[in-house]
mmCIF file of C-alpha atoms in Angstrom:
data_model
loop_
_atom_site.group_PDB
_atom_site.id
_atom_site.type_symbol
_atom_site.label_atom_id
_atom_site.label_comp_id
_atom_site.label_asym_id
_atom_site.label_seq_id
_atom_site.Cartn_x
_atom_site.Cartn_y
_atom_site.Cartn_z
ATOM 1 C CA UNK A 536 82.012 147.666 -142.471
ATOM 2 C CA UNK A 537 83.757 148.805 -139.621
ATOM 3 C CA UNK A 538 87.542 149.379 -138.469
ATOM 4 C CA UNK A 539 89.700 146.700 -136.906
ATOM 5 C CA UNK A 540 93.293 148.017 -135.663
ATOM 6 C CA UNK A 541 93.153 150.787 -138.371
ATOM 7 C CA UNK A 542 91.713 148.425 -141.341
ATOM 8 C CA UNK A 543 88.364 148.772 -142.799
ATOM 9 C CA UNK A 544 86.823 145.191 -142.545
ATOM 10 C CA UNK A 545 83.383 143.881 -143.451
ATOM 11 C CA UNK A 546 82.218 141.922 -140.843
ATOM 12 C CA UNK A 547 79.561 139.366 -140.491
ATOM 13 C CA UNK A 548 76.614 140.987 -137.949
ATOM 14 C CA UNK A 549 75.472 137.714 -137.415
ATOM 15 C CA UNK A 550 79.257 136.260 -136.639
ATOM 16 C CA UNK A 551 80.850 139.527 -135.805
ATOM 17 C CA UNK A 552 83.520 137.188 -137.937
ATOM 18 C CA UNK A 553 85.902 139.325 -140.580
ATOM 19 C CA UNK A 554 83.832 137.742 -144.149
ATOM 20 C CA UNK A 555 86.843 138.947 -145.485
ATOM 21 C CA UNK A 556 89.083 136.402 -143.359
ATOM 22 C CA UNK A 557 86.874 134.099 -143.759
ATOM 23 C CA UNK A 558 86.505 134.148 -147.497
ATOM 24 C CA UNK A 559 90.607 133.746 -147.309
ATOM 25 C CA UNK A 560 91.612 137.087 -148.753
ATOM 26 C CA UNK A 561 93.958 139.651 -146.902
ATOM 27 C CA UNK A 562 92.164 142.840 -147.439
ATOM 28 C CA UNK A 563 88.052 143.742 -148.653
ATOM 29 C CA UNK A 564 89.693 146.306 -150.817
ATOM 30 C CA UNK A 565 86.659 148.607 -152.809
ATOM 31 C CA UNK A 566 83.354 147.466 -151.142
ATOM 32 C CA UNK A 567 79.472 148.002 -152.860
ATOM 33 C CA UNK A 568 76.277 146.724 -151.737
ATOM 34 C CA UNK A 569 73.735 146.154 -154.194
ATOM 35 C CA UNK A 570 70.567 148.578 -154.062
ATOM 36 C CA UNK A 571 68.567 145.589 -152.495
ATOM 37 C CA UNK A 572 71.043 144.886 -149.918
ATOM 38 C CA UNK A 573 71.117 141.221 -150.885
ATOM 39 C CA UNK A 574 75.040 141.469 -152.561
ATOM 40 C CA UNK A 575 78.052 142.457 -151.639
ATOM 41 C CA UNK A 576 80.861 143.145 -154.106
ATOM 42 C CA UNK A 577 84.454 143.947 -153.152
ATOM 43 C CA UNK A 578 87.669 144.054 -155.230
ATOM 44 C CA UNK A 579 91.206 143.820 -154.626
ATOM 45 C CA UNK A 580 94.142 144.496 -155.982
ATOM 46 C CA UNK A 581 94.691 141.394 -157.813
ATOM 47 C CA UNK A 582 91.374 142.170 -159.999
ATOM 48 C CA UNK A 583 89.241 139.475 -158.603
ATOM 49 C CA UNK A 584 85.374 140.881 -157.367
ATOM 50 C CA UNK A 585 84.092 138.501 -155.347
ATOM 51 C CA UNK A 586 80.043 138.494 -155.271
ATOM 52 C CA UNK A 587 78.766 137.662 -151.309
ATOM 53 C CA UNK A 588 75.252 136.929 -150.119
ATOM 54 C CA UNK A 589 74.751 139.190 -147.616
ATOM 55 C CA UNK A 590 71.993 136.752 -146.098
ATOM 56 C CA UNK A 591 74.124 133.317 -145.809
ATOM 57 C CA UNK A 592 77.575 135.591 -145.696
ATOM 58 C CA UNK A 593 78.813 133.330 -148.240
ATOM 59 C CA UNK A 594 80.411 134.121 -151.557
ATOM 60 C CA UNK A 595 78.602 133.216 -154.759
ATOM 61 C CA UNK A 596 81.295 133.470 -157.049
ATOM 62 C CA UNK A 597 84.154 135.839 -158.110
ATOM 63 C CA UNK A 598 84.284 137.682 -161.511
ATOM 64 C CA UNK A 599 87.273 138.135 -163.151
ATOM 65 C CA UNK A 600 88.843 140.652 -165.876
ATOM 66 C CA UNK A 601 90.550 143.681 -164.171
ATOM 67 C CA UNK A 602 94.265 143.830 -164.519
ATOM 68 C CA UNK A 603 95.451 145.468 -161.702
ATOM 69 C CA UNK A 604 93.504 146.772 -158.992
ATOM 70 C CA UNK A 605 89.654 147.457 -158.845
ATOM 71 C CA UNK A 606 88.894 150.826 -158.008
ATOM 72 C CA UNK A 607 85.399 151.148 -157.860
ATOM 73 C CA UNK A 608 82.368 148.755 -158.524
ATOM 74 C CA UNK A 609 78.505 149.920 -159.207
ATOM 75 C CA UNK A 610 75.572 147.682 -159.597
ATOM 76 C CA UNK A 611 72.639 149.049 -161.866
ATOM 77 C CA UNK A 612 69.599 149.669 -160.127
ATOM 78 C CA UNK A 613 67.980 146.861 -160.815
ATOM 79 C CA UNK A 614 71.128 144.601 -159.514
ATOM 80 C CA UNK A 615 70.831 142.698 -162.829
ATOM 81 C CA UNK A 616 74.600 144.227 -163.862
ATOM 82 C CA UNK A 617 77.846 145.254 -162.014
ATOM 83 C CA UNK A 618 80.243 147.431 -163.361
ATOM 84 C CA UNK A 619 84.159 147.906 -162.045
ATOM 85 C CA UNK A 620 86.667 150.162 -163.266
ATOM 86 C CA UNK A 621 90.168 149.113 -163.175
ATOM 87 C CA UNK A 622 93.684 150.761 -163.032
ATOM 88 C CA UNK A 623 94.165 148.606 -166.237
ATOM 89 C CA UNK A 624 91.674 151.191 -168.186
ATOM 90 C CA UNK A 625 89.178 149.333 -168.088
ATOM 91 C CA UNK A 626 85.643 149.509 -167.561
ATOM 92 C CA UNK A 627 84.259 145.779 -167.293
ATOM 93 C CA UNK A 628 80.291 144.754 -166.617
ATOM 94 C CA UNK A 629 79.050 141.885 -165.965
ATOM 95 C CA UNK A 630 75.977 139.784 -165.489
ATOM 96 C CA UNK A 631 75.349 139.452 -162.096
ATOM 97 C CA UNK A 632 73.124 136.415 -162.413
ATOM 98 C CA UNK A 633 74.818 134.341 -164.767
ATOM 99 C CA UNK A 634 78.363 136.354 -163.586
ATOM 100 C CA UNK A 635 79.527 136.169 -167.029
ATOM 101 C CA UNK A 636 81.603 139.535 -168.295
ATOM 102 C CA UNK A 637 79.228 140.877 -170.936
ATOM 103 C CA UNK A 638 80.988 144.238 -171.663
ATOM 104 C CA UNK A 639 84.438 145.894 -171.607
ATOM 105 C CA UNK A 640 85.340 149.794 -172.254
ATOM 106 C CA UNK A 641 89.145 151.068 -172.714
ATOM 107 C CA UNK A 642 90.065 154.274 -172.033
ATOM 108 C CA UNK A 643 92.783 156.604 -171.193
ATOM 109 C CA UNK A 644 92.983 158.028 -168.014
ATOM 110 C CA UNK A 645 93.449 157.425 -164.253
ATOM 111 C CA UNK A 646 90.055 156.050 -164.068
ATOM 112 C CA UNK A 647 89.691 156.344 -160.359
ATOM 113 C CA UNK A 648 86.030 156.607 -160.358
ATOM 114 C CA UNK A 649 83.075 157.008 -162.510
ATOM 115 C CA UNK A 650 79.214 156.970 -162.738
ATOM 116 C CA UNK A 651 75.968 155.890 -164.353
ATOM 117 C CA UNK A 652 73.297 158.026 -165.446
ATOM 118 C CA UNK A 653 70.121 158.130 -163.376
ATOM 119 C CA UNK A 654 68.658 156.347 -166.705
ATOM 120 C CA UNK A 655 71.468 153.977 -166.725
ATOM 121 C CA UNK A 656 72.273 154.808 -170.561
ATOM 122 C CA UNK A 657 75.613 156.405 -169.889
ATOM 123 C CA UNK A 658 78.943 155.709 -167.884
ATOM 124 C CA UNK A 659 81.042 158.523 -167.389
ATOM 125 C CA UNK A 660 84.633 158.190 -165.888
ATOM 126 C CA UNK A 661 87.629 161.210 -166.801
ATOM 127 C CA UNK A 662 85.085 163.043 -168.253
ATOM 128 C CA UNK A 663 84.481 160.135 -171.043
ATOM 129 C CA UNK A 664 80.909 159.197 -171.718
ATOM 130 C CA UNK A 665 80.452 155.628 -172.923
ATOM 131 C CA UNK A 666 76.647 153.834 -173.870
ATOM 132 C CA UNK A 667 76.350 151.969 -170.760
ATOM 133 C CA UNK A 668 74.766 148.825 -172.942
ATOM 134 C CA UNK A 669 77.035 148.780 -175.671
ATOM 135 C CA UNK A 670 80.163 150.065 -174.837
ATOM 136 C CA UNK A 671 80.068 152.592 -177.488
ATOM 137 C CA UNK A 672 82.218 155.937 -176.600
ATOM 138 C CA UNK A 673 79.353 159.151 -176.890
ATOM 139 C CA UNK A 674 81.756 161.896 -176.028
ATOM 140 C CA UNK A 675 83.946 164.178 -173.952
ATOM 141 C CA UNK A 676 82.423 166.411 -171.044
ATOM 142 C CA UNK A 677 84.310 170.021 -171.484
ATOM 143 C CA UNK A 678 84.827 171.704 -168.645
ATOM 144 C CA UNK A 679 83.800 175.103 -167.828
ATOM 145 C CA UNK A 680 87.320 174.982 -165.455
ATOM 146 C CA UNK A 681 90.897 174.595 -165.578
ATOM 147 C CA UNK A 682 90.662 173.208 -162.405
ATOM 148 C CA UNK A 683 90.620 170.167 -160.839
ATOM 149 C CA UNK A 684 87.957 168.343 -161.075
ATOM 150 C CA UNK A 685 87.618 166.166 -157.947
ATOM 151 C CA UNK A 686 83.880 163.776 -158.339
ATOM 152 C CA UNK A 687 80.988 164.170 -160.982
ATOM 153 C CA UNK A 688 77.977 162.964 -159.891
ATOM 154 C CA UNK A 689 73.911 163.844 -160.295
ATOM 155 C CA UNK A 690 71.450 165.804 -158.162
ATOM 156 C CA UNK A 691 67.856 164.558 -157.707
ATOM 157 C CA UNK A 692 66.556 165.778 -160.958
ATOM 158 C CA UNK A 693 69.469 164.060 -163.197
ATOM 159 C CA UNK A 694 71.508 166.927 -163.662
ATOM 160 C CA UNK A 695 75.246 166.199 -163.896
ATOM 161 C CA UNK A 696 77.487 168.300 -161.560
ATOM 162 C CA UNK A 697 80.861 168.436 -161.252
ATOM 163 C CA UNK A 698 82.941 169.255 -157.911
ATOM 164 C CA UNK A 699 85.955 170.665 -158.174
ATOM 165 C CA UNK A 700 88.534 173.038 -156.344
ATOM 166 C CA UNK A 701 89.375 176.177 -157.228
ATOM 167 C CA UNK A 702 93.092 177.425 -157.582
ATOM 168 C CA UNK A 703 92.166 180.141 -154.673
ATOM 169 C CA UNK A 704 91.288 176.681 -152.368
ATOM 170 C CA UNK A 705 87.307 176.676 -152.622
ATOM 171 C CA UNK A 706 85.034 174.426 -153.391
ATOM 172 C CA UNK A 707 82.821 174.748 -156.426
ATOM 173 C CA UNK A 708 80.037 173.248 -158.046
ATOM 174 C CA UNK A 709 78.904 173.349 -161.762
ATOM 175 C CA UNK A 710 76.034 172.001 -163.880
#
């Protein structure tokens, strides 16, 4: 990735070539690399994630679901699944392999991120906890806080924290 006249592009290292140009779509939009480093996946706001090899630079194939604009993708460890939330309220997964949509999760909310557990057996996004397999809604985080809570995510021993800002300004953490 890196900036071209004040856009974030991802760029071929072996072209120096926009991929995103070259792929024919105006902007990369929300970029993720799978944890091999063999993918790329980037969505735009029409929806579409398009899958690239990051060793050819060529796209593989674009999955399709999200109404609206993708906001953030995550592959599983294993690469084997990719998950995007939407502005839609959706959470969608898919099967990276045979990139067929295997899973959908509504919610309510602004949905502008989420997460999955360090085991991979929960997706969490507005404080809604979801089976990650199945789709099946588990429960509601309370917070300790009125305040806004700004990113959850998990420490090295797969404890969930939550950041958030004070209404004094500071930053805090909870577990």
């Amino acid at each position: 990735l890196i900036n071209i006249n004040g856009e974030l592009k991802i760029v071929s290292v072996a072209t120096f070539l926009p991929l995103d140009e070259r792929l024919g779509i105006s902007s990369a939009g929300t970029p993720r690399i799978s944890n091999d480093d063999s993918l790329l996946a980037f969505g735009g706001a029409n929806g579409e994630i398009r899958l690239v090899d990051l060793e050819s630079t060529t796209q593989i194939g674009i999955l399709y679901g999200i109404v609206g604009s993708v906001r953030d993708i995550l592959f599983s460890a294993d690469n084997a699944y990719l998950s995007a939330i939407g502005t839609d309220g959706t959470i969608r997964i898919w099967d990276v392999a045979e990139q067929t949509r295997i899973g959908t999760i509504s919610f309510l909310g602004a949905g502008s991120n989420f997460i999955l557990s360090p085991d991979e057996t929960t997706l969490i996004s507005d404080m809604q906890q979801w089976n990650a397999q199945t789709g099946e809604p588990i429960g509601v985080i309370e917070l300790p806080t009125t305040d806004t809570l700004r990113r959850l995510t998990y420490d090295e021993n797969g404890i969930l924290l939550g950041i958030y800002y004070t209404s004094d300004g500071r930053l805090s953490i909870w577990d």
